[in-house]
C-alpha positions as MATLAB code, in Angstrom:
seq = 'MKNCATCGQLIAANCKACPHCGAKNKKPFYKKWWLWVIVAIVIVAIAGGSGDTTADANTKQPESTVQNEEQGTEQKTAKDTEEPKTEEPKTEEPQVPQEYKNALAKAESYSSMMHMSKQGIYDQLTSEYGEKFPADAAQYAIDHLDADYKENALEKAKSYYEDMNMSKDAVRNQLISEYGEKFTAEEADYAIANLK';
ca = [
     -58.024  -63.838  -55.623;
     -59.308  -61.061  -57.816;
     -61.400  -57.916  -57.627;
     -65.131  -57.933  -58.380;
     -65.788  -56.067  -61.626;
     -68.920  -54.413  -60.157;
     -68.091  -53.449  -56.542;
     -64.300  -53.757  -56.551;
     -64.157  -55.993  -53.434;
     -61.559  -58.760  -53.223;
     -63.162  -62.163  -53.977;
     -62.048  -65.729  -54.758;
     -61.107  -66.253  -58.412;
     -63.298  -69.331  -58.806;
     -66.541  -68.074  -57.188;
     -69.565  -67.733  -59.473;
     -71.004  -64.564  -57.873;
     -69.627  -61.778  -55.683;
     -70.608  -62.408  -52.009;
     -70.713  -58.618  -51.379;
     -72.853  -57.289  -54.256;
     -74.208  -60.506  -55.843;
     -72.884  -59.671  -59.333;
     -72.046  -62.650  -61.538;
     -68.333  -63.352  -61.815;
     -67.890  -63.976  -65.589;
     -64.700  -64.604  -67.500;
     -63.722  -61.702  -69.708;
     -64.728  -62.320  -73.344;
     -61.116  -62.592  -74.473;
     -60.512  -65.562  -72.120;
     -63.194  -67.765  -73.688;
     -61.696  -70.576  -75.769;
     -64.378  -70.660  -78.450;
     -63.732  -67.013  -79.310;
     -60.112  -67.770  -80.197;
     -61.145  -70.749  -82.328;
     -63.442  -68.479  -84.350;
     -60.726  -65.829  -84.665;
     -58.227  -68.444  -85.883;
     -60.682  -69.771  -88.478;
     -61.391  -66.264  -89.759;
     -57.669  -65.459  -90.012;
     -56.945  -68.686  -91.894;
     -59.873  -68.049  -94.242;
     -58.719  -64.511  -94.967;
     -55.098  -65.556  -95.465;
     -56.048  -68.505  -97.676;
     -58.556  -66.615  -99.780;
     -56.594  -63.446 -100.301;
     -53.294  -65.148 -101.110;
     -54.445  -66.423 -104.503;
     -56.005  -63.204 -105.750;
     -53.044  -61.113 -104.670;
     -50.626  -63.427 -106.424;
     -52.761  -63.439 -109.568;
     -53.097  -59.677 -109.538;
     -49.356  -59.207 -109.082;
     -48.433  -61.589 -111.872;
     -51.014  -60.292 -114.309;
     -50.249  -56.617 -113.848;
     -46.745  -56.607 -115.364;
     -47.962  -58.692 -118.297;
     -50.621  -56.152 -119.159;
     -48.039  -53.364 -119.115;
     -45.801  -55.329 -121.453;
     -48.776  -56.203 -123.643;
     -49.808  -52.548 -123.825;
     -46.306  -51.582 -124.930;
     -46.249  -54.368 -127.508;
     -49.710  -53.451 -128.750;
     -48.621  -49.849 -129.182;
     -45.679  -50.978 -131.298;
     -47.860  -53.389 -133.248;
     -50.466  -50.706 -133.881;
     -47.829  -48.375 -135.295;
     -46.501  -51.032 -137.647;
     -50.007  -52.169 -138.565;
     -50.910  -48.636 -139.642;
     -47.825  -48.506 -141.849;
     -48.618  -51.805 -143.585;
     -52.310  -52.559 -143.795;
     -52.595  -56.223 -144.729;
     -55.710  -58.319 -144.427;
     -55.371  -60.877 -141.663;
     -56.240  -64.447 -142.413;
     -56.755  -66.793 -139.515;
     -55.244  -70.217 -139.776;
     -57.720  -72.990 -139.163;
     -57.314  -74.444 -135.698;
     -56.561  -78.115 -135.611;
     -58.137  -79.702 -132.599;
     -56.370  -82.575 -130.947;
     -58.511  -85.651 -130.672;
     -60.163  -86.040 -127.303;
     -58.423  -88.793 -125.346;
     -60.764  -90.793 -123.100;
     -60.031  -90.595 -119.384;
     -59.606  -94.373 -119.205;
     -56.756  -94.137 -121.732;
     -55.103  -91.405 -119.657;
     -55.476  -93.529 -116.527;
     -53.913  -96.519 -118.267;
     -51.001  -94.347 -119.396;
     -50.477  -93.033 -115.854;
     -50.422  -96.598 -114.500;
     -48.024  -97.664 -117.253;
     -45.676  -94.789 -116.386;
     -45.759  -95.875 -112.765;
     -44.979  -99.503 -113.627;
     -42.116  -98.424 -115.877;
     -40.492  -95.863 -113.593;
     -41.000  -97.551 -110.232;
     -41.082 -101.274 -110.972;
     -38.909 -101.216 -114.133;
     -41.245 -103.529 -116.031;
     -40.948 -104.627 -119.661;
     -43.298 -103.483 -122.416;
     -45.077 -106.859 -122.461;
     -45.119 -107.007 -118.669;
     -46.779 -103.587 -118.450;
     -49.350 -104.496 -121.104;
     -50.170 -107.769 -119.348;
     -50.491 -106.035 -115.980;
     -52.787 -103.360 -117.415;
     -55.111 -105.908 -119.030;
     -54.973 -108.661 -116.406;
     -58.174 -109.600 -114.614;
     -55.979 -109.855 -111.495;
     -54.260 -106.549 -112.252;
     -55.635 -103.250 -113.495;
     -58.423 -104.670 -115.728;
     -58.089 -102.008 -118.438;
     -59.547 -102.830 -121.862;
     -57.014 -103.879 -124.503;
     -57.379 -100.630 -126.481;
     -56.638  -98.485 -123.401;
     -53.615 -100.633 -122.558;
     -52.355 -100.427 -126.144;
     -52.762  -96.635 -126.093;
     -50.689  -96.544 -122.903;
     -47.941  -98.707 -124.406;
     -47.882  -96.634 -127.614;
     -47.618  -93.338 -125.721;
     -45.321  -94.467 -122.900;
     -41.899  -92.838 -122.977;
     -39.862  -95.661 -121.461;
     -36.339  -96.969 -121.914;
     -36.927 -100.710 -121.701;
     -33.208 -101.502 -121.871;
     -32.669  -99.426 -118.729;
     -35.680 -101.097 -117.114;
     -34.141 -104.498 -117.912;
     -30.845 -103.348 -116.400;
     -32.553 -102.196 -113.190;
     -34.404 -105.526 -112.895;
     -31.175 -107.406 -113.591;
     -29.383 -105.472 -110.829;
     -32.148 -106.400 -108.420;
     -31.918 -110.102 -109.245;
     -28.109 -110.111 -109.350;
     -27.393 -108.054 -106.217;
     -30.418 -108.639 -103.989;
     -31.239 -112.245 -104.872;
     -27.667 -113.356 -105.575;
     -28.565 -114.953 -108.910;
     -26.014 -115.833 -111.592;
     -25.937 -113.809 -114.807;
     -27.379 -116.753 -116.761;
     -30.230 -117.123 -114.270;
     -30.861 -113.372 -114.387;
     -31.016 -113.412 -118.197;
     -33.417 -116.362 -118.159;
     -35.636 -114.572 -115.644;
     -35.625 -111.395 -117.756;
     -36.747 -113.129 -120.967;
     -39.028 -115.766 -119.451;
     -42.716 -115.618 -120.395;
     -43.389 -116.481 -116.740;
     -40.871 -113.900 -115.563;
     -40.204 -110.345 -116.678;
     -40.933 -110.764 -120.427;
     -38.149 -108.509 -121.725;
     -36.899 -109.032 -125.275;
     -33.634 -110.907 -125.828;
     -31.995 -107.655 -126.958;
     -33.060 -105.855 -123.757;
     -31.879 -108.767 -121.604;
     -28.507 -108.902 -123.402;
     -28.049 -105.167 -122.815;
     -28.812 -105.638 -119.118;
     -26.397 -108.548 -118.689;
     -23.644 -106.718 -120.600;
     -23.996 -103.700 -118.300;
     -24.224 -105.552 -114.971;
     -21.323 -104.743 -112.671;
];
């Protein structure tokens, strides 16, 4: 039960109109669900949009103060010693194609997560059943990949030795096999020597 907003008589809460005065019994605006959805969206938009500019303004302001102080000092010393300024020619780094960058990112993933050999990564990048990168993109990735292939061989060896219960000889053969992991003999020897 509630009171009619127009005549003040006691009426049922769910009736559409007041039986005494005929006034429509509407929900107050603040009890409508769609209003709160709009309010929430506006609040999120304001919070999301203003957060970036405030952070940028706060971080840039101290820099400008420091720069102004430095510029004042530099201006004083520049007045004392007037020397002509010569700009050094800017050397532009060669533009690396996006496909090369993508190949490098894939190579990093194969090295860090799957502990693959250099040849294994190259083959995976160029394989028609793998990543299908062109040979030059794959070679760029291999040349620019910062990987420790001895450690990769050791991680693979641990997997074969501990998880697959293989002997050290079988592990070494798997590491150097052209049908296996394709590590170099030196990398495989390092892995076997450091297996525990």
